[in-house]
């Protein structure tokens, strides 16, 4: 590590977390042409370069300068798993400090419309929220991911998608490990990078943030004014039950969350998705279905029912198919768009709530 005259350790700049305009300023302020910043961005966010040595159109002195003064936080792939159906890939990634996160890629081949490749990325190395049913919670709180550590997951997913015959990542969900709204600044920067026309250029409408429900932060992302998808993990229409499942519900009442979601809808023009994981014997009875219907009726909502994915340590299970059917039929009568999420990658523990660090 370079050391300054006064003996202080010089911090290297994380270039993988910067936008082209920031890279241009960085480059210029260090005595290199501004357009070198655009070239670096192109190498990182279009070509997926993991190292400065790959940036062959940069002059040698710049590459040496980069080696000495900058870093890229490109994760290392420790393990790759592919589902038997070849429609889901999960990567276990190691970050520079040795911490681990998982990323899942889901591929959908469609007859009528374009194929879809959805990548589900992690925003933290663990999770401080502690939802009773979730595998990530088992590891406890982790650290926030840097913007570049999030964008790299999408680049790696793109490489995996191409291996399986898909052209590119079409959709992106912040539904992997961690609570994205507890890492707001990095979340925002990662989206700006992924949406940038000089990078992957993923449309805002194709990006969804999933949250356990932190009302003040929902207002903040609404004020970004970006047409991002927002998914709220509801899982119960009853305050007491919700608190027992999601500890953050103690300080974020259903009322405050629904008000925040209405504000989000107004500010961004985007319809909010409500996620409801169905846990056998806990929130899957007819009374719970009607309570949920009453709560969401008239909200122009999309309801996503997620039959619980099993995490052996937690003891939560999906109800039988018949119960899932009855539950979703009741909700359809409340004038909501209801979808039952089809589990993907169960054989490789890549479905919702199953991502975790393996250390
Ligand atoms: N922290 C964010 C995003 C991560 S989890 C959030 O809470 O929304 C993504 C989704 O999977 C959330 O709706 C979460 O509640 C759900 N989930 C977690 N564990 C699950 C499980 N075992 N079965 C089904 N869904 C689960």
Short mmCIF file of C-alpha atoms and ligand atoms in Angstrom, two decimals:
data_model
loop_
_atom_site.label_atom_id
_atom_site.label_comp_id
_atom_site.label_asym_id
_atom_site.label_seq_id
_atom_site.Cartn_x
_atom_site.Cartn_y
_atom_site.Cartn_z
CA UNK A 1 0.00 0.00 0.00
CA UNK A 2 1.45 3.41 -0.94
CA UNK A 3 2.50 5.55 2.03
CA UNK A 4 2.40 9.38 2.06
CA UNK A 5 5.32 11.50 3.24
CA UNK A 6 3.86 11.89 6.70
CA UNK A 7 3.68 8.12 7.03
CA UNK A 8 -0.08 8.00 6.60
CA UNK A 9 -1.50 5.23 4.46
CA UNK A 10 -2.74 6.66 1.18
CA UNK A 11 -6.25 5.55 0.31
CA UNK A 12 -6.68 4.17 -3.17
CA UNK A 13 -9.71 5.40 -5.09
CA UNK A 14 -12.39 2.82 -5.84
CA UNK A 15 -12.89 3.43 -9.55
CA UNK A 16 -15.48 0.68 -9.98
CA UNK A 17 -17.94 2.79 -7.96
CA UNK A 18 -17.70 5.97 -10.04
CA UNK A 19 -19.81 7.35 -12.90
CA UNK A 20 -18.18 8.45 -16.19
CA UNK A 21 -18.45 12.13 -15.22
CA UNK A 22 -16.70 11.41 -11.92
CA UNK A 23 -14.04 9.32 -13.63
CA UNK A 24 -13.39 12.17 -16.10
CA UNK A 25 -12.79 14.60 -13.22
CA UNK A 26 -10.61 12.05 -11.42
CA UNK A 27 -8.54 11.45 -14.52
CA UNK A 28 -8.11 15.13 -15.31
CA UNK A 29 -7.21 16.10 -11.76
CA UNK A 30 -4.40 13.55 -11.90
CA UNK A 31 -2.93 14.96 -15.07
CA UNK A 32 -4.51 12.61 -17.63
CA UNK A 33 -6.98 13.49 -20.36
CA UNK A 34 -10.63 13.60 -19.28
CA UNK A 35 -11.70 11.08 -21.93
CA UNK A 36 -9.54 8.45 -20.24
CA UNK A 37 -12.27 8.45 -17.59
CA UNK A 38 -14.82 7.40 -20.21
CA UNK A 39 -12.50 4.67 -21.42
CA UNK A 40 -12.08 3.32 -17.90
CA UNK A 41 -15.87 3.31 -17.40
CA UNK A 42 -16.35 1.48 -20.69
CA UNK A 43 -13.82 -1.18 -19.70
CA UNK A 44 -15.41 -1.65 -16.31
CA UNK A 45 -19.10 -1.45 -17.00
CA UNK A 46 -19.47 -2.68 -20.54
CA UNK A 47 -16.63 -5.07 -20.98
CA UNK A 48 -16.51 -6.30 -17.39
CA UNK A 49 -12.76 -5.80 -16.97
CA UNK A 50 -11.65 -7.11 -13.58
CA UNK A 51 -8.15 -5.65 -13.71
CA UNK A 52 -6.39 -2.55 -15.06
CA UNK A 53 -4.03 -4.74 -17.10
CA UNK A 54 -6.99 -5.67 -19.35
CA UNK A 55 -7.45 -2.02 -20.38
CA UNK A 56 -5.18 -2.31 -23.37
CA UNK A 57 -6.04 1.03 -25.02
CA UNK A 58 -4.81 2.99 -22.00
CA UNK A 59 -1.21 4.20 -22.12
CA UNK A 60 1.29 2.28 -20.03
CA UNK A 61 1.98 5.22 -17.66
CA UNK A 62 -1.74 5.56 -16.91
CA UNK A 63 -2.10 1.85 -16.24
CA UNK A 64 0.83 2.01 -13.86
CA UNK A 65 -0.69 5.06 -12.17
CA UNK A 66 -3.96 3.18 -11.80
CA UNK A 67 -2.21 0.21 -10.24
CA UNK A 68 -0.59 2.44 -7.66
CA UNK A 69 -3.47 4.80 -6.90
CA UNK A 70 -6.74 3.05 -7.62
CA UNK A 71 -8.57 -0.18 -6.94
CA UNK A 72 -11.39 -2.15 -8.51
CA UNK A 73 -13.62 -4.13 -6.22
CA UNK A 74 -14.35 -6.99 -8.53
CA UNK A 75 -15.54 -10.09 -6.65
CA UNK A 76 -13.98 -13.48 -7.17
CA UNK A 77 -16.27 -16.37 -8.12
CA UNK A 78 -15.78 -19.06 -5.46
CA UNK A 79 -18.52 -21.39 -6.59
CA UNK A 80 -20.97 -21.67 -9.48
CA UNK A 81 -24.13 -23.75 -9.31
CA UNK A 82 -26.59 -24.39 -12.10
CA UNK A 83 -30.07 -25.82 -11.58
CA UNK A 84 -30.90 -29.13 -13.23
CA UNK A 85 -33.36 -27.28 -15.49
CA UNK A 86 -30.51 -24.96 -16.60
CA UNK A 87 -32.70 -21.95 -15.91
CA UNK A 88 -31.07 -20.69 -12.72
CA UNK A 89 -27.45 -20.02 -11.87
CA UNK A 90 -26.14 -19.06 -8.47
CA UNK A 91 -22.70 -17.64 -7.82
CA UNK A 92 -20.95 -17.52 -4.48
CA UNK A 93 -18.67 -14.51 -4.58
CA UNK A 94 -15.76 -13.47 -2.43
CA UNK A 95 -15.18 -9.77 -1.88
CA UNK A 96 -11.78 -8.16 -1.34
CA UNK A 97 -12.02 -8.41 2.45
CA UNK A 98 -12.84 -12.11 2.28
CA UNK A 99 -16.58 -11.67 2.94
CA UNK A 100 -19.00 -13.57 0.79
CA UNK A 101 -22.27 -12.86 -0.98
CA UNK A 102 -24.48 -14.78 -3.38
CA UNK A 103 -26.04 -13.68 -6.65
CA UNK A 104 -28.78 -15.53 -8.52
CA UNK A 105 -29.62 -15.39 -12.22
CA UNK A 106 -32.98 -16.58 -13.51
CA UNK A 107 -33.58 -17.26 -17.19
CA UNK A 108 -37.00 -17.27 -18.82
CA UNK A 109 -37.50 -18.46 -22.36
CA UNK A 110 -40.68 -17.08 -23.85
CA UNK A 111 -42.57 -17.99 -26.94
CA UNK A 112 -44.48 -14.79 -27.58
CA UNK A 113 -42.21 -12.09 -26.24
CA UNK A 114 -38.52 -11.51 -25.71
CA UNK A 115 -36.54 -13.78 -23.44
CA UNK A 116 -35.89 -12.47 -19.98
CA UNK A 117 -32.76 -12.77 -17.87
CA UNK A 118 -33.29 -11.49 -14.34
CA UNK A 119 -30.42 -11.06 -12.00
CA UNK A 120 -30.97 -10.92 -8.24
CA UNK A 121 -28.16 -9.14 -6.47
CA UNK A 122 -27.08 -8.65 -2.87
CA UNK A 123 -26.67 -5.24 -1.24
CA UNK A 124 -25.10 -6.29 2.07
CA UNK A 125 -22.97 -9.23 3.22
CA UNK A 126 -25.50 -10.19 5.90
CA UNK A 127 -28.62 -8.55 7.28
CA UNK A 128 -29.34 -6.65 10.46
CA UNK A 129 -33.12 -6.91 10.14
CA UNK A 130 -33.38 -10.54 11.25
CA UNK A 131 -36.59 -11.76 9.57
CA UNK A 132 -37.59 -15.05 11.22
CA UNK A 133 -37.84 -17.02 7.95
CA UNK A 134 -34.83 -15.80 5.98
CA UNK A 135 -31.48 -17.55 5.46
CA UNK A 136 -29.52 -14.31 5.20
CA UNK A 137 -30.60 -13.35 8.71
CA UNK A 138 -28.82 -16.38 10.15
CA UNK A 139 -25.41 -14.81 9.61
CA UNK A 140 -26.41 -11.59 11.38
CA UNK A 141 -25.52 -8.09 10.24
CA UNK A 142 -22.87 -7.78 7.61
CA UNK A 143 -21.36 -4.77 5.94
CA UNK A 144 -22.75 -2.59 3.19
CA UNK A 145 -21.63 -3.41 -0.31
CA UNK A 146 -19.88 -0.74 -2.34
CA UNK A 147 -21.58 0.40 -5.55
CA UNK A 148 -18.91 -1.38 -7.62
CA UNK A 149 -19.48 -4.62 -5.69
CA UNK A 150 -23.15 -4.46 -6.65
CA UNK A 151 -22.60 -3.55 -10.31
CA UNK A 152 -20.01 -6.32 -10.68
CA UNK A 153 -22.66 -8.88 -9.73
CA UNK A 154 -24.68 -7.77 -12.75
CA UNK A 155 -21.66 -7.99 -15.05
CA UNK A 156 -20.92 -11.51 -13.81
CA UNK A 157 -24.58 -12.45 -14.26
CA UNK A 158 -24.37 -11.17 -17.85
CA UNK A 159 -21.43 -13.48 -18.52
CA UNK A 160 -23.39 -16.41 -17.10
CA UNK A 161 -26.47 -15.52 -19.15
CA UNK A 162 -24.39 -15.52 -22.35
CA UNK A 163 -22.98 -18.95 -21.51
CA UNK A 164 -26.58 -20.23 -21.54
CA UNK A 165 -27.56 -18.57 -24.80
CA UNK A 166 -29.10 -15.33 -23.51
CA UNK A 167 -27.88 -12.03 -24.87
CA UNK A 168 -27.92 -9.80 -21.82
CA UNK A 169 -29.43 -9.04 -18.45
CA UNK A 170 -32.90 -7.61 -19.06
CA UNK A 171 -34.14 -7.21 -15.47
CA UNK A 172 -32.51 -6.55 -12.17
CA UNK A 173 -33.84 -7.04 -8.66
CA UNK A 174 -32.22 -5.94 -5.40
CA UNK A 175 -33.66 -8.99 -3.64
CA UNK A 176 -30.54 -10.89 -2.69
CA UNK A 177 -28.77 -10.68 0.65
CA UNK A 178 -29.29 -7.61 2.79
CA UNK A 179 -31.70 -4.71 3.13
CA UNK A 180 -31.01 -2.33 0.24
CA UNK A 181 -32.64 0.62 2.00
CA UNK A 182 -30.01 0.39 4.75
CA UNK A 183 -27.36 1.05 2.08
CA UNK A 184 -29.04 3.98 0.34
CA UNK A 185 -26.14 6.02 -1.02
CA UNK A 186 -24.40 3.01 -2.56
CA UNK A 187 -27.72 1.69 -3.84
CA UNK A 188 -28.39 4.97 -5.65
CA UNK A 189 -24.91 5.13 -7.14
CA UNK A 190 -25.05 1.50 -8.32
CA UNK A 191 -28.36 2.18 -10.09
CA UNK A 192 -26.97 5.32 -11.73
CA UNK A 193 -24.02 3.27 -13.03
CA UNK A 194 -26.15 0.36 -14.28
CA UNK A 195 -28.60 2.72 -15.95
CA UNK A 196 -25.90 4.82 -17.59
CA UNK A 197 -25.99 4.81 -21.42
CA UNK A 198 -22.21 4.28 -21.50
CA UNK A 199 -22.61 1.21 -19.31
CA UNK A 200 -25.17 -1.61 -19.31
CA UNK A 201 -27.96 0.92 -19.85
CA UNK A 202 -30.54 -1.07 -17.89
CA UNK A 203 -33.80 0.89 -17.86
CA UNK A 204 -35.05 2.13 -14.48
CA UNK A 205 -38.37 0.40 -15.08
CA UNK A 206 -36.53 -2.90 -15.28
CA UNK A 207 -34.94 -2.45 -11.88
CA UNK A 208 -36.79 -3.36 -8.67
CA UNK A 209 -35.81 -2.70 -5.09
CA UNK A 210 -37.28 -5.00 -2.48
CA UNK A 211 -37.51 -3.81 1.12
CA UNK A 212 -38.62 -5.31 4.42
CA UNK A 213 -40.39 -1.97 4.91
CA UNK A 214 -38.54 1.09 6.20
CA UNK A 215 -40.96 3.98 5.77
CA UNK A 216 -38.56 6.96 6.05
CA UNK A 217 -36.26 5.45 3.42
CA UNK A 218 -39.18 4.78 1.05
CA UNK A 219 -39.85 8.54 1.06
CA UNK A 220 -36.19 9.14 0.25
CA UNK A 221 -36.11 6.85 -2.77
CA UNK A 222 -39.43 8.25 -3.94
CA UNK A 223 -37.78 11.68 -3.94
CA UNK A 224 -35.07 10.43 -6.32
CA UNK A 225 -37.92 10.64 -8.83
CA UNK A 226 -36.68 7.59 -10.72
CA UNK A 227 -39.27 5.15 -12.13
CA UNK A 228 -37.82 2.17 -10.27
CA UNK A 229 -39.94 -0.78 -9.25
CA UNK A 230 -40.56 -1.01 -5.52
CA UNK A 231 -41.53 -4.24 -3.78
CA UNK A 232 -42.65 -4.19 -0.16
CA UNK A 233 -42.27 -7.39 1.85
CA UNK A 234 -45.61 -7.44 3.62
CA UNK A 235 -46.10 -11.09 4.66
CA UNK A 236 -48.90 -10.22 7.10
CA UNK A 237 -51.86 -7.86 7.13
CA UNK A 238 -51.98 -8.08 10.89
CA UNK A 239 -49.60 -5.84 12.82
CA UNK A 240 -48.85 -8.33 15.64
CA UNK A 241 -48.06 -11.19 13.28
CA UNK A 242 -45.96 -8.95 11.05
CA UNK A 243 -43.89 -7.84 14.05
CA UNK A 244 -43.21 -11.42 14.99
CA UNK A 245 -41.96 -12.18 11.47
CA UNK A 246 -40.12 -8.95 10.58
CA UNK A 247 -38.50 -7.13 13.54
CA UNK A 248 -38.41 -3.83 11.58
CA UNK A 249 -42.22 -3.83 11.71
CA UNK A 250 -41.99 -2.71 15.35
CA UNK A 251 -40.95 0.76 14.22
CA UNK A 252 -42.65 0.79 10.81
CA UNK A 253 -46.39 0.29 11.19
CA UNK A 254 -48.50 -1.00 8.31
CA UNK A 255 -50.20 2.37 8.18
CA UNK A 256 -46.95 4.28 7.84
CA UNK A 257 -45.71 1.86 5.18
CA UNK A 258 -48.87 2.08 3.10
CA UNK A 259 -48.72 5.88 3.29
CA UNK A 260 -45.07 5.76 2.15
CA UNK A 261 -46.03 3.46 -0.73
CA UNK A 262 -48.81 5.83 -1.83
CA UNK A 263 -46.26 8.64 -1.85
CA UNK A 264 -43.90 6.45 -3.88
CA UNK A 265 -46.66 5.71 -6.39
CA UNK A 266 -47.46 9.39 -6.74
CA UNK A 267 -43.87 10.57 -7.08
CA UNK A 268 -42.62 7.92 -9.50
CA UNK A 269 -45.78 6.85 -11.32
CA UNK A 270 -44.83 3.25 -10.55
CA UNK A 271 -47.25 0.71 -9.18
CA UNK A 272 -45.94 -0.86 -5.97
CA UNK A 273 -45.62 -4.63 -5.66
CA UNK A 274 -46.58 -6.20 -2.35
CA UNK A 275 -44.82 -9.44 -1.56
CA UNK A 276 -46.57 -11.98 0.62
CA UNK A 277 -44.60 -15.09 1.52
CA UNK A 278 -47.01 -17.87 2.44
CA UNK A 279 -45.98 -19.84 5.51
CA UNK A 280 -47.96 -22.99 6.32
CA UNK A 281 -50.05 -22.62 9.46
CA UNK A 282 -48.92 -19.04 10.05
CA UNK A 283 -50.37 -16.61 7.52
CA UNK A 284 -52.16 -18.86 5.03
CA UNK A 285 -55.69 -19.15 6.41
CA UNK A 286 -58.84 -17.76 4.87
CA UNK A 287 -59.11 -14.98 7.47
CA UNK A 288 -55.56 -13.83 6.64
CA UNK A 289 -56.42 -13.79 2.94
CA UNK A 290 -59.43 -11.54 3.48
CA UNK A 291 -57.48 -9.26 5.83
CA UNK A 292 -54.83 -8.89 3.14
CA UNK A 293 -57.47 -8.22 0.50
CA UNK A 294 -59.06 -5.51 2.61
CA UNK A 295 -55.70 -3.90 3.30
CA UNK A 296 -54.73 -3.69 -0.36
CA UNK A 297 -58.11 -3.22 -2.05
CA UNK A 298 -58.28 -0.02 -4.05
CA UNK A 299 -54.52 0.51 -4.02
CA UNK A 300 -53.89 -0.42 -7.66
CA UNK A 301 -51.46 -2.98 -6.33
CA UNK A 302 -49.66 -5.97 -7.70
CA UNK A 303 -49.66 -8.78 -5.16
CA UNK A 304 -46.87 -11.28 -5.41
CA UNK A 305 -47.53 -14.43 -3.42
CA UNK A 306 -44.34 -16.35 -2.64
CA UNK A 307 -44.85 -19.88 -1.31
CA UNK A 308 -42.18 -20.12 1.41
CA UNK A 309 -38.88 -21.54 0.36
CA UNK A 310 -37.50 -23.81 2.99
CA UNK A 311 -34.50 -22.78 5.03
CA UNK A 312 -33.88 -25.77 7.25
CA UNK A 313 -32.82 -23.81 10.34
CA UNK A 314 -35.98 -21.68 10.48
CA UNK A 315 -38.85 -24.17 10.46
CA UNK A 316 -41.08 -22.26 8.01
CA UNK A 317 -42.67 -24.23 5.19
CA UNK A 318 -44.84 -23.61 2.14
CA UNK A 319 -48.51 -24.60 2.40
CA UNK A 320 -49.88 -27.38 0.17
CA UNK A 321 -50.75 -26.42 -3.43
CA UNK A 322 -54.49 -26.49 -2.73
CA UNK A 323 -54.15 -23.92 0.06
CA UNK A 324 -52.01 -21.64 -2.13
CA UNK A 325 -54.71 -21.84 -4.79
CA UNK A 326 -57.57 -20.98 -2.43
CA UNK A 327 -55.55 -18.13 -0.92
CA UNK A 328 -54.75 -16.54 -4.28
CA UNK A 329 -58.32 -16.98 -5.56
CA UNK A 330 -59.69 -15.08 -2.58
CA UNK A 331 -57.27 -12.24 -3.30
CA UNK A 332 -58.19 -12.10 -6.98
CA UNK A 333 -61.71 -11.18 -5.90
CA UNK A 334 -60.38 -8.02 -4.29
CA UNK A 335 -59.62 -6.42 -7.62
CA UNK A 336 -55.88 -6.88 -7.32
CA UNK A 337 -53.46 -8.28 -9.83
CA UNK A 338 -52.25 -11.46 -8.16
CA UNK A 339 -49.22 -13.47 -9.16
CA UNK A 340 -47.94 -16.61 -7.49
CA UNK A 341 -44.16 -16.54 -7.75
CA UNK A 342 -42.81 -19.67 -9.29
CA UNK A 343 -39.82 -20.83 -7.26
CA UNK A 344 -36.59 -20.95 -9.18
CA UNK A 345 -33.42 -22.82 -8.39
CA UNK A 346 -34.71 -24.65 -5.30
CA UNK A 347 -32.31 -27.50 -6.02
CA UNK A 348 -29.39 -25.11 -5.61
CA UNK A 349 -30.91 -23.03 -2.75
CA UNK A 350 -31.18 -19.99 -5.03
CA UNK A 351 -34.83 -19.11 -4.41
CA UNK A 352 -36.10 -16.09 -2.45
CA UNK A 353 -34.76 -15.95 1.05
CA UNK A 354 -32.27 -18.77 0.52
CA UNK A 355 -29.19 -16.70 -0.26
CA UNK A 356 -26.55 -16.58 2.43
CA UNK A 357 -22.82 -16.31 2.96
CA UNK A 358 -21.19 -19.68 3.21
CA UNK A 359 -18.30 -18.83 5.53
N1 LIG B 1 -34.35 -7.20 2.47
C1 LIG B 1 -35.20 -7.15 1.33
C2 LIG B 1 -34.74 -7.99 0.14
C3 LIG B 1 -34.25 -9.37 0.40
S1 LIG B 1 -35.32 -10.74 0.51
C4 LIG B 1 -36.62 -7.50 1.72
O1 LIG B 1 -36.84 -7.87 2.87
O2 LIG B 1 -37.52 -7.34 0.89
C5 LIG B 1 -36.32 -10.84 -0.93
C6 LIG B 1 -37.72 -11.39 -0.64
O3 LIG B 1 -37.68 -12.76 -0.23
C7 LIG B 1 -38.42 -10.64 0.49
O4 LIG B 1 -39.79 -10.46 0.18
C8 LIG B 1 -38.27 -11.61 1.64
O5 LIG B 1 -39.17 -11.36 2.69
C9 LIG B 1 -38.49 -12.93 0.92
N2 LIG B 1 -38.06 -14.10 1.66
C10 LIG B 1 -37.11 -14.20 2.62
N3 LIG B 1 -37.03 -15.46 3.08
C11 LIG B 1 -37.95 -16.17 2.41
C12 LIG B 1 -38.34 -17.54 2.42
N4 LIG B 1 -37.74 -18.42 3.22
N5 LIG B 1 -39.31 -17.93 1.59
C13 LIG B 1 -39.91 -17.05 0.74
N6 LIG B 1 -39.58 -15.75 0.68
C14 LIG B 1 -38.62 -15.32 1.50
#
